[in-house]
Coordinates of C-alpha atoms in Angstrom, one line a residue:
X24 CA 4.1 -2.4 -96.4
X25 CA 6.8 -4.3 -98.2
X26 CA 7.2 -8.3 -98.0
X27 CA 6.8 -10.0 -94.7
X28 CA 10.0 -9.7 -92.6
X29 CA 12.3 -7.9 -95.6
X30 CA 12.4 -4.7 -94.0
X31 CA 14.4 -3.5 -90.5
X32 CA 14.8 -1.3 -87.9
X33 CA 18.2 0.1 -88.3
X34 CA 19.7 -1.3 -84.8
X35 CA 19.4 -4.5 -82.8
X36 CA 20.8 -5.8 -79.3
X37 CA 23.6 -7.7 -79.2
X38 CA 25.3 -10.0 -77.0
X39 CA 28.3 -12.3 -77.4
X40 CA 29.1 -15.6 -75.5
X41 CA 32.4 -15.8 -74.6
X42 CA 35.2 -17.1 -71.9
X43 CA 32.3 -18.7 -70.6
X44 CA 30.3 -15.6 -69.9
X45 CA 27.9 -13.4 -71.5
X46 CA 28.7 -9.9 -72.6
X47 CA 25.4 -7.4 -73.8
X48 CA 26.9 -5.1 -76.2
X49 CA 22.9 -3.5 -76.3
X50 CA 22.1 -2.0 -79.2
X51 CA 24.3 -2.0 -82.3
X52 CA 23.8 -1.6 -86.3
X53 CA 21.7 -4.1 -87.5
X54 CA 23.2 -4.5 -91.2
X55 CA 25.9 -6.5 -90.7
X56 CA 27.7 -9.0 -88.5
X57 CA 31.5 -9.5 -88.7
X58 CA 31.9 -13.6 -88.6
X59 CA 35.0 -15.5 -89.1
X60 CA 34.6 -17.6 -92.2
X61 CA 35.5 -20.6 -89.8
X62 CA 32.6 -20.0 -87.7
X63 CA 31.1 -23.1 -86.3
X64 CA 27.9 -22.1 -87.7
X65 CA 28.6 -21.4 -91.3
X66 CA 30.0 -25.1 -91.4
X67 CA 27.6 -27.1 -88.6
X68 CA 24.6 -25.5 -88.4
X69 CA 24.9 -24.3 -84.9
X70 CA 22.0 -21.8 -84.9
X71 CA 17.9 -21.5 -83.6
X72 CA 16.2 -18.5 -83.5
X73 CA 12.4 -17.3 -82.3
X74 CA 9.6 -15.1 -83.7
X75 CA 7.2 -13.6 -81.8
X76 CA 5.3 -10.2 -82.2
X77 CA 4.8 -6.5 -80.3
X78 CA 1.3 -5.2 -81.2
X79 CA -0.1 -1.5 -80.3
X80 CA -3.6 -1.1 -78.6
X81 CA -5.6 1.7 -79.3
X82 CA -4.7 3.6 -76.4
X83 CA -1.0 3.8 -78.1
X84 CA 0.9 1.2 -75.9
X85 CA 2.9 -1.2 -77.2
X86 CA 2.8 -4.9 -75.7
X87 CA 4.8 -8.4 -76.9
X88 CA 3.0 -11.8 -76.9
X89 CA 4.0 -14.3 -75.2
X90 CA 7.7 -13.5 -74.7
X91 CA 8.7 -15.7 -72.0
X92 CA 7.0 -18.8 -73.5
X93 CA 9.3 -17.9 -76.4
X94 CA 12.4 -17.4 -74.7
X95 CA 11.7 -21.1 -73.1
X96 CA 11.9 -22.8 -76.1
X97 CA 15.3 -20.9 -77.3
X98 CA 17.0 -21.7 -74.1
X99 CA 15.9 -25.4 -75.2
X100 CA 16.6 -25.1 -78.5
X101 CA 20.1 -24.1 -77.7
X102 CA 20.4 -26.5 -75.1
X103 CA 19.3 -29.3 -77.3
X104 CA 22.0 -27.9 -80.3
X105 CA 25.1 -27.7 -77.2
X106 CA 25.1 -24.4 -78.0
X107 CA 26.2 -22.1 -75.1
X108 CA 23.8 -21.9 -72.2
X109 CA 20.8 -19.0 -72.8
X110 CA 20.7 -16.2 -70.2
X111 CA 17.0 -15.8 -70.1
X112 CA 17.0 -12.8 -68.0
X113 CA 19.6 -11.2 -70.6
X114 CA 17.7 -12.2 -73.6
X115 CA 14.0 -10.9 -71.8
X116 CA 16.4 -7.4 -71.4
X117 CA 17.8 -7.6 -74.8
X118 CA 14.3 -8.1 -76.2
X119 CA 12.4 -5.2 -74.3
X120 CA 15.5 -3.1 -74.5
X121 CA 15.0 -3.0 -78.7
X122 CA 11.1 -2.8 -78.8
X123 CA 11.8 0.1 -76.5
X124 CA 14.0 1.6 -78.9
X125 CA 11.3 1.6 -81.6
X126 CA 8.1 1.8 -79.4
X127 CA 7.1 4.4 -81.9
X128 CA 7.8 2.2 -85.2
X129 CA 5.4 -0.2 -83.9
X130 CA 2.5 -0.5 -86.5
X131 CA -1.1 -0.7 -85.8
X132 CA -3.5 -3.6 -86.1
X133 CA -3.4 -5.9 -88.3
X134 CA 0.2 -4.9 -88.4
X135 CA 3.0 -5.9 -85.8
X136 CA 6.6 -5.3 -84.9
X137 CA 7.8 -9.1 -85.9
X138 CA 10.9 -10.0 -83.2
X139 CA 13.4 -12.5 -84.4
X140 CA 15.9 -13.4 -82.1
X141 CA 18.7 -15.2 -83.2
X142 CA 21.3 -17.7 -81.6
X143 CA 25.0 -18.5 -83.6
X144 CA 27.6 -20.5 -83.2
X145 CA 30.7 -18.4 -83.8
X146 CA 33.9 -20.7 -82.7
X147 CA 36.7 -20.3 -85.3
X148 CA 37.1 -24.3 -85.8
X149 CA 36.5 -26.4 -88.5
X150 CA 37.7 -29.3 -87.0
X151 CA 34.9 -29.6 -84.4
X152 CA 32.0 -31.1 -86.5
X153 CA 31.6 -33.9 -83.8
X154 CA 32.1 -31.2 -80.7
X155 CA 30.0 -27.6 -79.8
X156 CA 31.1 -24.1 -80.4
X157 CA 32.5 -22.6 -76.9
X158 CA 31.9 -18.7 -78.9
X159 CA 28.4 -17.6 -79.6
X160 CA 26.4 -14.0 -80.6
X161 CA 22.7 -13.8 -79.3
X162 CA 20.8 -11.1 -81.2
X163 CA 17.7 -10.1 -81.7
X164 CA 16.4 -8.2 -84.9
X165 CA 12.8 -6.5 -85.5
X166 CA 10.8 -6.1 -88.7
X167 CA 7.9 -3.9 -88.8
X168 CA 4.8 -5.9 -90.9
X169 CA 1.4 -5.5 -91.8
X170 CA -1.1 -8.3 -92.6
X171 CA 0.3 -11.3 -93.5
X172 CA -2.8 -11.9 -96.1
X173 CA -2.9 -8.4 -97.5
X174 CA -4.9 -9.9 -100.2
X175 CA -7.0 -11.6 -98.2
X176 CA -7.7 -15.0 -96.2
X177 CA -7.2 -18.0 -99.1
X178 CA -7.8 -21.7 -98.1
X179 CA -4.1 -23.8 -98.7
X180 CA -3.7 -27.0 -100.3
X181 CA -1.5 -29.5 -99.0
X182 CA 0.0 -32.3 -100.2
X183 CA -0.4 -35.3 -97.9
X184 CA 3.3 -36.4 -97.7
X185 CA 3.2 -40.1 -95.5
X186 CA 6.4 -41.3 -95.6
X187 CA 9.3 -38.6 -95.3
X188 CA 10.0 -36.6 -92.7
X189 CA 10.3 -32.7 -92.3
X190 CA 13.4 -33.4 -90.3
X191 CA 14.7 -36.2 -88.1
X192 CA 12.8 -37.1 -85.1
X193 CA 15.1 -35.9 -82.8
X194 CA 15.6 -32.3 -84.3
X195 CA 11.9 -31.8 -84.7
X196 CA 11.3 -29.8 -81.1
X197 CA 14.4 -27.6 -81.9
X198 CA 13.6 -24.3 -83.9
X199 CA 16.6 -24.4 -86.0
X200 CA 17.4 -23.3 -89.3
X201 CA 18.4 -26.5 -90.8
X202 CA 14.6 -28.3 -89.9
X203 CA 13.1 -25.6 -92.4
X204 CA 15.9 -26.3 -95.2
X205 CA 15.4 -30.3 -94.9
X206 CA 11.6 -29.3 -95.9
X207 CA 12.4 -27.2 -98.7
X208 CA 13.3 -29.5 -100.7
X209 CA 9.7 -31.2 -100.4
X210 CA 7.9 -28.0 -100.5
X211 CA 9.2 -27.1 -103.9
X212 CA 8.5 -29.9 -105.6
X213 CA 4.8 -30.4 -104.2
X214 CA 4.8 -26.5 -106.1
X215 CA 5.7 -27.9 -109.0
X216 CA 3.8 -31.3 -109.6
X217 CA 0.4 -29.9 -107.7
X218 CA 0.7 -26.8 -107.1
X219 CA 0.7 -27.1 -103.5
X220 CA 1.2 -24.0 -101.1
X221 CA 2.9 -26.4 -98.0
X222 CA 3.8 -30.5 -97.5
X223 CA 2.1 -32.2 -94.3
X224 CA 4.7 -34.3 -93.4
X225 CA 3.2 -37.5 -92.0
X226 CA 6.0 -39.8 -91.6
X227 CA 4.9 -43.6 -90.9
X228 CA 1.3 -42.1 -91.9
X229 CA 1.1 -39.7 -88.5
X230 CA 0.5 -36.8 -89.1
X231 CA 2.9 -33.9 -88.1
X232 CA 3.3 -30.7 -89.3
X233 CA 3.8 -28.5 -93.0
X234 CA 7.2 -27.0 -93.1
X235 CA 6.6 -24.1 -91.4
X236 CA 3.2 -24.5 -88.9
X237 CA 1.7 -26.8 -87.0
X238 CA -1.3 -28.6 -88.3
X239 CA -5.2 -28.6 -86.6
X240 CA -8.1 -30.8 -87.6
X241 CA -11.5 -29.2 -86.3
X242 CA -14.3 -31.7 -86.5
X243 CA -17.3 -30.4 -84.5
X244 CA -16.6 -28.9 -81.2
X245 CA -13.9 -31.2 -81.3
X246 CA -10.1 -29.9 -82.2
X247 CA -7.4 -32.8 -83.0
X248 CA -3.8 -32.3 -83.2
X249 CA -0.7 -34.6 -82.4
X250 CA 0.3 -35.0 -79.0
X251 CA 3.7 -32.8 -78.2
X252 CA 7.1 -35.2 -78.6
X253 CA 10.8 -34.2 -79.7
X254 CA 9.5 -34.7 -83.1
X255 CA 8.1 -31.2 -84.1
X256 CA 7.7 -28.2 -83.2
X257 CA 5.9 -27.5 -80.1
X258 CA 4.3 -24.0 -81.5
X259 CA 3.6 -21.0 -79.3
X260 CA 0.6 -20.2 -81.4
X261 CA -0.5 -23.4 -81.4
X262 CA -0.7 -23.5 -77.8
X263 CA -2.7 -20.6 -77.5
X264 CA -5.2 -21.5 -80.2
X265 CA -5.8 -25.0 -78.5
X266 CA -6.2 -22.7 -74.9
X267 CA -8.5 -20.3 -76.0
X268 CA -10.5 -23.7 -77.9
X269 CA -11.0 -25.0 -74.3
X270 CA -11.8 -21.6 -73.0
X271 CA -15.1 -22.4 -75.5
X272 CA -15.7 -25.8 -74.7
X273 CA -14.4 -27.3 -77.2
X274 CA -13.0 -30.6 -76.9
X275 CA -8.8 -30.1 -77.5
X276 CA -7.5 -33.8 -78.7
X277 CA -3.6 -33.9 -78.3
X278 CA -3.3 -37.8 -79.8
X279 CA -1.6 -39.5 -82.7
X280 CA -3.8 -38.5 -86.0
X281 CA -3.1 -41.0 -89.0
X282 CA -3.7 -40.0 -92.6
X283 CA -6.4 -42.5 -93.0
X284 CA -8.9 -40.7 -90.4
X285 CA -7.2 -37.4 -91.5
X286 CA -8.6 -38.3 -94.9
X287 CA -11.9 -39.5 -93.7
X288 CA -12.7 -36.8 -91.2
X289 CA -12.0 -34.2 -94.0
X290 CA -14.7 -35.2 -96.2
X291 CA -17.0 -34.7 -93.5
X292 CA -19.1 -31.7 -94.6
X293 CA -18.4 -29.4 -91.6
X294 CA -14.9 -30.3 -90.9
X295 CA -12.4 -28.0 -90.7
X296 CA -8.6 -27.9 -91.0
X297 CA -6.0 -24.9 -90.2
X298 CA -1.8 -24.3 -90.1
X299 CA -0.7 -21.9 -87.2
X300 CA 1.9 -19.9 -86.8
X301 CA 3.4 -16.7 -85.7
X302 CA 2.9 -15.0 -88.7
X303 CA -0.2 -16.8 -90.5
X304 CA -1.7 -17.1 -86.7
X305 CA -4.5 -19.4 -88.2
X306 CA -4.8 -20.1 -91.5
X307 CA -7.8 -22.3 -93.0
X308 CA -6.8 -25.7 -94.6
X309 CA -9.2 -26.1 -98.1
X310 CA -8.0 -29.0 -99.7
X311 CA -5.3 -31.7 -99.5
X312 CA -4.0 -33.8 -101.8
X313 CA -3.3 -37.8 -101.3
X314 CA -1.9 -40.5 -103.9
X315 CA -2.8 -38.2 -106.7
X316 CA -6.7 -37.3 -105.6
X317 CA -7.2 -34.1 -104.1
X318 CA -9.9 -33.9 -101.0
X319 CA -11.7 -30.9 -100.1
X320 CA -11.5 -30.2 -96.6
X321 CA -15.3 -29.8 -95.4
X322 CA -16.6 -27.3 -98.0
X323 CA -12.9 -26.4 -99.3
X324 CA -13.5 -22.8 -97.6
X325 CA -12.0 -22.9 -94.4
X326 CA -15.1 -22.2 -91.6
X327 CA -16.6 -20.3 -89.0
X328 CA -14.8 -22.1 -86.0
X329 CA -11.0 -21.6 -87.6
X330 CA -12.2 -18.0 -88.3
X331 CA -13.2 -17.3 -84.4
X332 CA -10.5 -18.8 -83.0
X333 CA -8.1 -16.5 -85.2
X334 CA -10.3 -13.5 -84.1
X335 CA -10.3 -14.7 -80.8
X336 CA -6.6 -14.6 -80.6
X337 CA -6.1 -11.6 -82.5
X338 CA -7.9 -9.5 -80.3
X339 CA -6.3 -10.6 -76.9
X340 CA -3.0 -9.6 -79.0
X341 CA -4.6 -6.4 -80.3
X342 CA -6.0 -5.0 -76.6
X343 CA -9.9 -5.3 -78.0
X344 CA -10.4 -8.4 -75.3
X345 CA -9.4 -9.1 -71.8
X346 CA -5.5 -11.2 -71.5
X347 CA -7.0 -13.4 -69.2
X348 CA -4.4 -15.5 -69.7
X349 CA -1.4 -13.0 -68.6
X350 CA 0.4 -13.3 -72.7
X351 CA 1.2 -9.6 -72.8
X352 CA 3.8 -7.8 -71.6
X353 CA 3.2 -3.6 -72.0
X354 CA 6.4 -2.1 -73.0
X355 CA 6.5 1.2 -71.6

């Protein structure tokens, strides 16, 4: 399989906003889109997109995760950017109406069909930085992948980042392109001086998120993670993972988390710490480094309860245990 989310299927849906209505081209080539160069979103970062997954069981259907918890948050997300109001019965359509199309290009477990839709600003005006696009396209792209870890599972290190921010506060709930180019930035230079994989941004010393997942701390049968506000991102597979924690027993935390007891909790020997994501799921936290010393994180391994909780998840979304929680939808 080639690199995560570099390869796709040759057509997507497509709809365009315009004259205050919503017209669904369906499906259309998928190379190309034809933008003016004045289009509100090449000069003010009108755009927010999704990504969620289709996964095919055993018995050769194909089902999508959580789709209308994603589609949720892009209505908001575009609502919070004044972009042109979401359809969300259009966009559920546009979404089943593609994974239709390639029901068969689906791969099986641990792959996925990855499902990115996508929401532009296309207005021709370059005078309205203070004032939303009235013109918009809503697509939605797939990209077949297989594991995420081919190579295997590897614990990250962090760098402890307490006072800048990933993005502003008020941007932090929005999935937007621009939050994830603020972090870059950061990211690349926590490469370069410590050879970091991600940045926990934990403006103010509360701890946040990296650039691109949310951030767990597993102490015990205990899991801590900051309480939802507008400023980050209010993950889909973060939600699950805490859901199927309580479905254990386990103790779900939502509370502010300050890098002093992140710090002190870490060095506990059985502690625990994980990113999630769509495409990571759950990924093991092994050491993070703060004011130039780096910390282990329990053993520096990652551990037994991160690991469940990913297996946990992954087999609701692979059709090996019962969706109790009603996540799938079977595309037929």
């Amino acid at each position: 399989m080639a690199a995560f989310g570099t390869v796709f299927m040759p057509k997507m849906s497509l709809a365009e906003y315009k004259d205050q209505r919503w017209d669904y081209q369906q499906l259309v080539n998928s190379d190309s889109l034809n933008l003016h160069p004045g289009a509100h979103v090449l000069h003010y970062a009108s755009t927010c997109f999704e990504g969620l997954k289709a996964f095919r069981h055993d018995d050769g259907s194909v089902h999508i995760f959580r789709m209308d918890k994603n589609i949720a948050r892009m209505a908001q997300s575009s609502r919070l950017l004044a972009l042109p109001p979401i359809d969300v019965t259009l966009l559920r359509q546009m979404i089943i109406d593609v994974v239709t199309a390639f029901n068969d290009q689906v791969p099986a477990p641990p792959g996925s069909m990855y499902i990115r839709p996508t929401h532009i600003g296309t207005e021709p005006a370059i005078g309205k930085a203070a004032h939303p696009t009235n013109q918009s396209l809503l697509y939605v792209l797939l990209s077949p992948v297989g594991d995420y870890f081919s190579g295997g599972i590897k614990p990250l290190k962090l760098l402890v980042e307490d006072q800048g921010s990933r993005c502003a506060a008020h941007m932090g709930m929005i999935k937007s392109g621009g939050n994830y180019a603020s972090a870059l930035g950061p990211i690349l230079q926590a490469r370069e001086a410590v050879a970091a994989d991600q940045v926990l941004f934990c403006p103010n010393g509360d701890v946040q998120e990296t650039g691109a997942a949310n951030f767990i701390l597993i102490d015990g049968d205990e899991i801590i993670t900051k309480d939802l506000d507008s400023s980050f991102l209010h993950g889909v597979t973060r939600d699950s993972i805490l859901t199927l924690a309580r479905d254990r027993g386990m103790t779900v935390s939502e509370r502010p988390l300050s890098v002093e007891e992140l710090i002190e909790r870490a060095q506990k020997p059985q502690t625990e710490a994980a990113l999630s994501g769509t495409a990571a799921v759950l990924t093991p936290v092994g050491s993070l480094v703060y004011q130039g010393r780096t910390i282990n994180v329990g053993n520096g391994q990652g551990g037994p309860i991160t690991e469940q909780l990913r297996n946990a998840l992954n087999a609701i979304q692979w059709g090996q245990a019962e969706d109790t929680h009603g996540w799938l939808t079977r595309i037929d």
